[in-house]
Coordinates of C-alpha atoms in Angstrom, one line a residue:
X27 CA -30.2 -35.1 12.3
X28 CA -28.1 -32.9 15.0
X29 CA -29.9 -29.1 15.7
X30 CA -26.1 -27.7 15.8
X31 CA -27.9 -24.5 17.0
X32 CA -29.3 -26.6 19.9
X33 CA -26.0 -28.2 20.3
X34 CA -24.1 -25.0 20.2
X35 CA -26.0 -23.6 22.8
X36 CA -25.2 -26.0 25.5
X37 CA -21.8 -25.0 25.2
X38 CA -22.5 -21.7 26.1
X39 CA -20.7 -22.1 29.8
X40 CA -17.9 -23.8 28.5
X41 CA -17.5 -21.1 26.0
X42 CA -18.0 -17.9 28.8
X43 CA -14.9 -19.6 31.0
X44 CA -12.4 -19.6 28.0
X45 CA -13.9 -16.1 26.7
X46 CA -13.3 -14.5 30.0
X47 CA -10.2 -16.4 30.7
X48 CA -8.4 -15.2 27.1
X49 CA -10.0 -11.6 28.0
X50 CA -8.0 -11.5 31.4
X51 CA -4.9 -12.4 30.1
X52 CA -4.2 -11.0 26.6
X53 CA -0.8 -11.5 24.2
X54 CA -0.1 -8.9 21.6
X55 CA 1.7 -10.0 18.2
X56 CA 2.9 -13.1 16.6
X57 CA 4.6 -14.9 19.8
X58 CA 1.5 -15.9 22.5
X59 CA 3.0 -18.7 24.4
X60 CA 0.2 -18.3 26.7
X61 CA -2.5 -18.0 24.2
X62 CA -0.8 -21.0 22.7
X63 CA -0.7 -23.4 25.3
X64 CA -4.3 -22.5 26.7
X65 CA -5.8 -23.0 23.1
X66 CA -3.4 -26.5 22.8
X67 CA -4.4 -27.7 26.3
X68 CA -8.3 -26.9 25.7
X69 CA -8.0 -29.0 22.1
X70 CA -6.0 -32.0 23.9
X71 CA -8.5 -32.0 26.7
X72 CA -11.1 -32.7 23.9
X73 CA -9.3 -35.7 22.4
X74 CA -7.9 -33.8 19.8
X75 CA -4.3 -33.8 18.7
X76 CA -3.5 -30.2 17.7
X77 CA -0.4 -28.9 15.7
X78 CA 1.5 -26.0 17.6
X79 CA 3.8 -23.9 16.1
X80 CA 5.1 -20.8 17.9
X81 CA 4.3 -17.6 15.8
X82 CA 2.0 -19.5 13.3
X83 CA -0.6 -20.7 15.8
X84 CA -2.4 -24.0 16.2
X85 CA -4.4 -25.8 14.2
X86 CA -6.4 -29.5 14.8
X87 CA -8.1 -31.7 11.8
X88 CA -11.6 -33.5 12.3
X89 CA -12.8 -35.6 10.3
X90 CA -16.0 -35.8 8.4
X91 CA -18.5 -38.3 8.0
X92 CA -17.5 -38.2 4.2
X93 CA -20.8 -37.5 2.9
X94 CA -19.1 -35.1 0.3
X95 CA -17.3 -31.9 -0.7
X96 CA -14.1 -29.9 -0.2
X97 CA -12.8 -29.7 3.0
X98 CA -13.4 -27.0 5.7
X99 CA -11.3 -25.1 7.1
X100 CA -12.1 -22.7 10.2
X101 CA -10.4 -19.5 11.5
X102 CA -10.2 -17.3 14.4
X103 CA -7.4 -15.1 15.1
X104 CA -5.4 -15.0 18.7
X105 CA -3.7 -11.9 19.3
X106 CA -4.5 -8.6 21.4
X107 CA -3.9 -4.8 21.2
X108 CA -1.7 -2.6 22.6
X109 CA -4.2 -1.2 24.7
X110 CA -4.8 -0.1 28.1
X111 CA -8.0 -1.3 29.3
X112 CA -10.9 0.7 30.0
X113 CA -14.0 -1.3 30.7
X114 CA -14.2 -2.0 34.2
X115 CA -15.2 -5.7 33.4
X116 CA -15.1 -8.0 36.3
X117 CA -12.6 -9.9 34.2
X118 CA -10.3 -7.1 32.4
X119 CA -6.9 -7.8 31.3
X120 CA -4.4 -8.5 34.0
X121 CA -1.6 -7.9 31.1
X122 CA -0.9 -3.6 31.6
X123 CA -0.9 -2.2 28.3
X124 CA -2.7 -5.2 26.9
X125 CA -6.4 -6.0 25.7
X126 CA -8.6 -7.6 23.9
X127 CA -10.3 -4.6 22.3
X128 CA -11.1 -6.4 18.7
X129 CA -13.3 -9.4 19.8
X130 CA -10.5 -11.8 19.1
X131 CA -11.1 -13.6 22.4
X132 CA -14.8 -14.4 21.7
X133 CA -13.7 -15.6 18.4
X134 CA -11.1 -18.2 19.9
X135 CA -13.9 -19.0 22.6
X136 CA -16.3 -19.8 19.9
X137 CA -14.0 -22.0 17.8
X138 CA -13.3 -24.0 20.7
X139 CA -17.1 -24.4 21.4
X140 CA -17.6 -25.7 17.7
X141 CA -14.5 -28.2 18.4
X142 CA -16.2 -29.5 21.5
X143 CA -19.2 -30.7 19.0
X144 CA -17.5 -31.6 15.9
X145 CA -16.3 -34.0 18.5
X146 CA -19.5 -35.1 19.8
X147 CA -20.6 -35.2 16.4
X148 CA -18.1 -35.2 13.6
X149 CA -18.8 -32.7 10.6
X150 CA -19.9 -33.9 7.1
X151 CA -16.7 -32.4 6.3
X152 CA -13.6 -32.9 7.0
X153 CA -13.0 -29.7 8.9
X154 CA -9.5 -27.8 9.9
X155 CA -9.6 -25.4 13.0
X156 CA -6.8 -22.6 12.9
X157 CA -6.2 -20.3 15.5
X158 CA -4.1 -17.4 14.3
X159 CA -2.0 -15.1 16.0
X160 CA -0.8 -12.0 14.8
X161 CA -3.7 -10.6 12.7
X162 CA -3.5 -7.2 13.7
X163 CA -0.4 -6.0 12.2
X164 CA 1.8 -9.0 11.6
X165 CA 0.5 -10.7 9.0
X166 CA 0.3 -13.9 11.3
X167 CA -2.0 -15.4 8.3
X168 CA 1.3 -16.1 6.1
X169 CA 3.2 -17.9 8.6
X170 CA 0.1 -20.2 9.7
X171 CA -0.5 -21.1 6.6
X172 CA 2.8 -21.8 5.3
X173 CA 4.0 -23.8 8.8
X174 CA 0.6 -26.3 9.0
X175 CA 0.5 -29.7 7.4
X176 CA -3.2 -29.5 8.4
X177 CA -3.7 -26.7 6.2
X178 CA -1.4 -28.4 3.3
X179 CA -4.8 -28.4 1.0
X180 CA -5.2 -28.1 -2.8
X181 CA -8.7 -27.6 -2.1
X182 CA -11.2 -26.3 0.5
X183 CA -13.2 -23.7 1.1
X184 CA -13.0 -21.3 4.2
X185 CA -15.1 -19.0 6.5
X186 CA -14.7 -17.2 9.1
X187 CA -16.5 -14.8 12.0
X188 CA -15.6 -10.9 13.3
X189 CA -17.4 -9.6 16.1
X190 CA -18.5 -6.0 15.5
X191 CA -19.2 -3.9 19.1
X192 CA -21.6 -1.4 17.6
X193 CA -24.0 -3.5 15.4
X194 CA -27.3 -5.1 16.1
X195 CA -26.5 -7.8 18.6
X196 CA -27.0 -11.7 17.0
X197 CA -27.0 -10.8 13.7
X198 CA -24.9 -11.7 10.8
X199 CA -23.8 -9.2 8.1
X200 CA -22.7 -10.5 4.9
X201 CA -21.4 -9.1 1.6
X202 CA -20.4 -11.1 -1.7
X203 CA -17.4 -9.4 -2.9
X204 CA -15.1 -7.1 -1.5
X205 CA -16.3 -7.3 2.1
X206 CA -12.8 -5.4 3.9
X207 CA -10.5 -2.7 2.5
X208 CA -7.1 -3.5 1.8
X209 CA -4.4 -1.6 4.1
X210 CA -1.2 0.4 3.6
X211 CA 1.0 2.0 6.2
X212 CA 3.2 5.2 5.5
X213 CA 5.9 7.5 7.0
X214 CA 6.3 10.6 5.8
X215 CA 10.1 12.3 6.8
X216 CA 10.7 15.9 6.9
X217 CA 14.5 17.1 7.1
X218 CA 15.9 20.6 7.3
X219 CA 18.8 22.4 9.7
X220 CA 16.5 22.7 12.5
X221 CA 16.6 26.4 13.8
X222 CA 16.1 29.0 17.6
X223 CA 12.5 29.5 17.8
X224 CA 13.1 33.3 17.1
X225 CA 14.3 32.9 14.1
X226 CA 11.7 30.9 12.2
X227 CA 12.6 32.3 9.1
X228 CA 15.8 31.0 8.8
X229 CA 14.7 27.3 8.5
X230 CA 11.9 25.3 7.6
X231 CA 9.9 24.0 10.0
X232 CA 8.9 20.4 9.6
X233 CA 5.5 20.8 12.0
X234 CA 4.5 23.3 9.4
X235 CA 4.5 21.1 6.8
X236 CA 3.6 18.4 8.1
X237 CA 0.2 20.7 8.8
X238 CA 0.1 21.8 5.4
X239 CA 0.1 18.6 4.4
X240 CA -2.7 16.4 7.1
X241 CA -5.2 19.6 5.5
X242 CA -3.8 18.7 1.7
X243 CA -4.1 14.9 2.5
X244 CA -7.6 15.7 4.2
X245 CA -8.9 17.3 0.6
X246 CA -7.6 14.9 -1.2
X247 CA -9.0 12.2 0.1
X248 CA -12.5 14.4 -0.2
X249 CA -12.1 14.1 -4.3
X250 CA -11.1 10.6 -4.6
X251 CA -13.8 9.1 -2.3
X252 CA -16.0 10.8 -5.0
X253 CA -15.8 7.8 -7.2
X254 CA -15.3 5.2 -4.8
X255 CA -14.6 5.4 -0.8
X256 CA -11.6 5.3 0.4
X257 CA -9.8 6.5 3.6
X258 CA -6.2 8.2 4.4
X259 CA -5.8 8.6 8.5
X260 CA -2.7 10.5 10.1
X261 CA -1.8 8.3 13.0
X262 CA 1.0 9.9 14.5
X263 CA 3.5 12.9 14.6
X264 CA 6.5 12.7 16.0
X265 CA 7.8 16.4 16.0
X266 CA 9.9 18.4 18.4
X267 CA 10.8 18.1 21.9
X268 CA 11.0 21.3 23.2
X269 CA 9.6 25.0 23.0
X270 CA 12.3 27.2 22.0
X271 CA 13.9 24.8 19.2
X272 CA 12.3 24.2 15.5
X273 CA 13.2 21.1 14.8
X274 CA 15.7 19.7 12.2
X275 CA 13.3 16.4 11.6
X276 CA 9.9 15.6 11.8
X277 CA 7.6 12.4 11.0
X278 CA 3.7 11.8 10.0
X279 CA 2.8 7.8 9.9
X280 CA -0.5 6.4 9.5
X281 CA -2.8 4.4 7.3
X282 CA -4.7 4.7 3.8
X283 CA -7.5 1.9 3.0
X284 CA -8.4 1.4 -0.4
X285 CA -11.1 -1.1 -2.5
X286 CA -9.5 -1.3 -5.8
X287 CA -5.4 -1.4 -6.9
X288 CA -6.6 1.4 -9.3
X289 CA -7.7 3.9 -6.2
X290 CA -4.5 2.9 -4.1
X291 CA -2.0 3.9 -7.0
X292 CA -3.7 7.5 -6.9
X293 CA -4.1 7.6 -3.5
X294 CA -0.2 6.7 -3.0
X295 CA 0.5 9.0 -5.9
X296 CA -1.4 12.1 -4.5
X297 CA -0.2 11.2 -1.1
X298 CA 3.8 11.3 -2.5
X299 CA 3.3 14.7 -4.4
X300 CA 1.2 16.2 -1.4
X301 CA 4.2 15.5 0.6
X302 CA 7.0 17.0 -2.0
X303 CA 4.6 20.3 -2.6
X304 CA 4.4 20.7 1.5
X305 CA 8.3 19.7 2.1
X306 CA 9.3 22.6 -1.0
X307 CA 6.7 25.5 0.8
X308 CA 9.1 24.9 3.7
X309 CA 12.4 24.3 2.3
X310 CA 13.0 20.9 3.6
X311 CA 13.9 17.2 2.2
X312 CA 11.5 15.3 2.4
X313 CA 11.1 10.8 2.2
X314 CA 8.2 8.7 1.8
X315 CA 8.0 5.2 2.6
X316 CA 5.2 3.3 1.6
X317 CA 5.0 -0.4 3.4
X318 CA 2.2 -2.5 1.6
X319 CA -0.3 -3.8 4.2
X320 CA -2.9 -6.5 3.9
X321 CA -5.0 -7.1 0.2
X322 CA -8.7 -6.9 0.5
X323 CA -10.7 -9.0 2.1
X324 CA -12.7 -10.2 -1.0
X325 CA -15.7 -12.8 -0.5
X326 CA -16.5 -15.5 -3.1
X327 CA -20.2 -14.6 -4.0
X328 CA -21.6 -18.1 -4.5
X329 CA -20.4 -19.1 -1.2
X330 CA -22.2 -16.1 0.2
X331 CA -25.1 -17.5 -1.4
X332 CA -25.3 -20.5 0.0
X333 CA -24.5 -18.8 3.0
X334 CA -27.2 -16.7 2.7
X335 CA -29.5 -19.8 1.8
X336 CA -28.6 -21.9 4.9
X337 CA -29.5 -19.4 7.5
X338 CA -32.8 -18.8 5.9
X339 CA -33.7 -21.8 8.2
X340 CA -31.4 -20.4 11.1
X341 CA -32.0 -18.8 14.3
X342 CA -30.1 -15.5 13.6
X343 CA -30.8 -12.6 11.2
X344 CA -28.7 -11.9 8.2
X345 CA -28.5 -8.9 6.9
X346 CA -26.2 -7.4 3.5
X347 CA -23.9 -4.8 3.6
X348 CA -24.1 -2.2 1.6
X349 CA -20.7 -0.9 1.3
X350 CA -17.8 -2.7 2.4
X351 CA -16.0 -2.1 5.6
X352 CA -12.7 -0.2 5.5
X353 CA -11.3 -2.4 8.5
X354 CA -8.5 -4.5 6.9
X355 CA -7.7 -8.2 8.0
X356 CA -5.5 -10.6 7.1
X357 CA -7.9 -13.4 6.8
X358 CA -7.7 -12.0 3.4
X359 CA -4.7 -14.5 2.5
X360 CA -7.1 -17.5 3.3
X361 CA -9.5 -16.4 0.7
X362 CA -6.7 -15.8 -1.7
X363 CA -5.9 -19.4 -1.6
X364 CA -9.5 -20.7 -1.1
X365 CA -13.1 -19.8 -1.8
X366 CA -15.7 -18.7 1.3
X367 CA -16.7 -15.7 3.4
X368 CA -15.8 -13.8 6.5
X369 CA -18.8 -12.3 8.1
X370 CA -19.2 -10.0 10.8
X371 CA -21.9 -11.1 13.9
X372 CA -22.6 -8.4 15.8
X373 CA -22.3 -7.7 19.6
X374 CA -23.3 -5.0 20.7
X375 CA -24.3 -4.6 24.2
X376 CA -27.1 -2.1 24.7
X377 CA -25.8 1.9 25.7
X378 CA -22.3 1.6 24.7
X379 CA -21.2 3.2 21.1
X380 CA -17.3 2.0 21.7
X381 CA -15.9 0.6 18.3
X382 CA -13.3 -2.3 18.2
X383 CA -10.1 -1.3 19.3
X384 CA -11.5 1.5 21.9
X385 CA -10.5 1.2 25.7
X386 CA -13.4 0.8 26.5
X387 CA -14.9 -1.4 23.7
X388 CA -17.3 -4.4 25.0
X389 CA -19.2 -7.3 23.1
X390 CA -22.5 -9.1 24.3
X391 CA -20.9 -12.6 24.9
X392 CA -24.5 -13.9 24.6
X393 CA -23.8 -14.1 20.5
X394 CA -21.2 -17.2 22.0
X395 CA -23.2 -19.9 20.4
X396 CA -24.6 -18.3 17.2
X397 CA -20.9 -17.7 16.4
X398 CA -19.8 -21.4 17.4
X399 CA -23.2 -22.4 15.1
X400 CA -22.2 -20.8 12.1
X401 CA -18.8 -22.2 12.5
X402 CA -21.0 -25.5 12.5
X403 CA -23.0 -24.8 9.4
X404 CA -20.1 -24.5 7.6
X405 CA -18.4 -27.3 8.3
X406 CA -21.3 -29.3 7.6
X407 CA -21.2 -27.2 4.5
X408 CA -23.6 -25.1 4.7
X409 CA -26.1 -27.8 4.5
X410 CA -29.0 -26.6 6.6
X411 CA -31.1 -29.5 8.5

């Protein structure tokens, strides 16, 4: 029987070039023609006959031996930040304003690794690679799975890997459950007549309350993380242009995670009144706009556990979380439709604290093939040799 950690490993060089190749030239959103066609020509190269679809991604079917179960299916998301890189890296992004600051190209350059074996040798499972752009803030999940014939399935069951910069390098944290927050966006609006800057008390001023209200927001968040966490973050303010004006609108976006629908309904209920008491102190109008994000990201426990089982015999560590993450993803959608786990593999390189998303975030690419070999294990289904 195939070691897939052995096997996984001597793609280790294959998996650097595409890692470091995807690094330098980053795509941000739902449309990555680039991305695309690199991912597309890599599968091709391989035998493979993947289905492209521009702003839903590519996919590629392999089949199994057919010694039993649902099938597989496999996912790593495509898509970059709007970031301006700050590593230094040898092989930064060439894109200005562009970067892989989430991991996103590791977790292409291990899928690729995996398909380069499943080839060599084919899965138990039949087994469906995705590659997903527009996780970030697009919800590029919906579109890939709605546009694939390969991932037309009644039934399968899914997993899938996030690199995390500042955790113990090479080793696999798991949670049954809720394992990510679900995600909401909002814009506050303050309107009023706008006034001189001498004359402050002649018109409300909408940087006042939008202060009054980051503190109340702030406090509030303080007593309903009491009974379970949850987190409201001001993003940005967009307020005033010059020094001698108060101006006549003003504008507070930014993000609240929560890990139950009972916790967002009070968080978007305190967040709407905190906003009305704040906009009244000041004598201004005031509009709320609530944009639902992604759902949580919610693990099905005894996948986890057969998860958990099959590494026992592995060459990584796996360790439980004890509290969910409040990062949000939209690799929730594939676990609404099918049962299995995200986990998160961490890859840290020693001395640097930088979270995903950071400037100057980096990742040990030596956890290359543990990632490809747990995309291995599960499409042999978690079967360990």
């Amino acid at each position: 029987m195939t070691d897939r950690w052995q096997q996984a490993a001597t793609q280790y060089d294959a998996m650097l070039a595409h890692r470091r190749h995807l690094h330098a030239d980053p795509e941000v959103g739902l449309a990555l023609p680039d991305t695309h066609a690199y991912v597309a020509s890599a599968l091709a190269d391989l035998g493979l006959r993947p289905e492209v679809h521009d702003g839903a991604g590519v996919s590629v079917r392999i089949d199994g031996t057919g010694d039993g179960g649902r099938p597989v299916v496999l996912r790593a998301d495509m898509d970059a930040l709007p970031v301006r890189e700050e590593t230094g890296l040898p092989f930064a992004s060439r894109r200005e304003g562009a970067m892989h600051a989430c991991g996103h190209d590791l977790h292409m350059a291990m899928l690729l690794g995996a398909a380069r074996c499943l080839v060599d040798v084919p899965p138990r499972r039949d087994t469906v690679l995705v590659f997903q752009p527009g996780e970030e803030s697009d919800r590029g999940a919906v579109p890939t799975l709605e546009r694939h014939r390969n991932l037309r399935l009644d039934e399968a069951e899914t997993f899938a890997i996030h690199v995390h910069a500042t955790w113990r390098s090479g080793t696999v944290f798991h949670r049954p459950g809720v394992f990510m927050a679900a995600g909401d966006w909002f814009r506050v609006t303050f309107t009023g007549p706008g006034a001189h800057a001498s004359q402050p008390h002649l018109a409300g001023n909408p940087i006042v309350a939008g202060a009054d209200l980051v503190q109340g927001l702030r406090a509030a968040v303080a007593e309903l993380a009491a009974t379970e966490h949850l987190v409201a973050t001001v993003t940005e303010s967009l307020m005033g242009n010059t020094v001698n004006v108060i101006p006549a609108t003003g504008s507070l976006r930014g993000t609240l995670r929560t890990l139950s629908a009972e916790r967002r309904s009070a968080l978007v209920a305190r967040l709407r009144a905190l906003a009305e008491e704040a906009a009244a102190a000041s004598g201004l109008g005031v509009s709320v706009e609530i944009v639902e994000g992604y759902p949580p990201v919610v693990n099905d426990p005894p996948y986890d556990d057969r998860l958990v089982a099959a590494l026992r015999q592995a060459p990584v560590a796996a360790e439980p979380m004890a509290e969910p993450s409040m990062v949000i993803e939209d690799y929730a959608y594939f676990l609404e439709r099918w049962p299995g786990s995200m986990v998160y593999l961490g890859a840290q390189v020693p001395g640097h604290q930088a979270f995903n998303h950071a400037a100057d975030a980096v990742f040990d690419e030596g956890v290359l093939p543990l990632g490809a070999g747990l995309h291995l294990l599960a499409a042999d289904g978690l079967e360990a040799d």
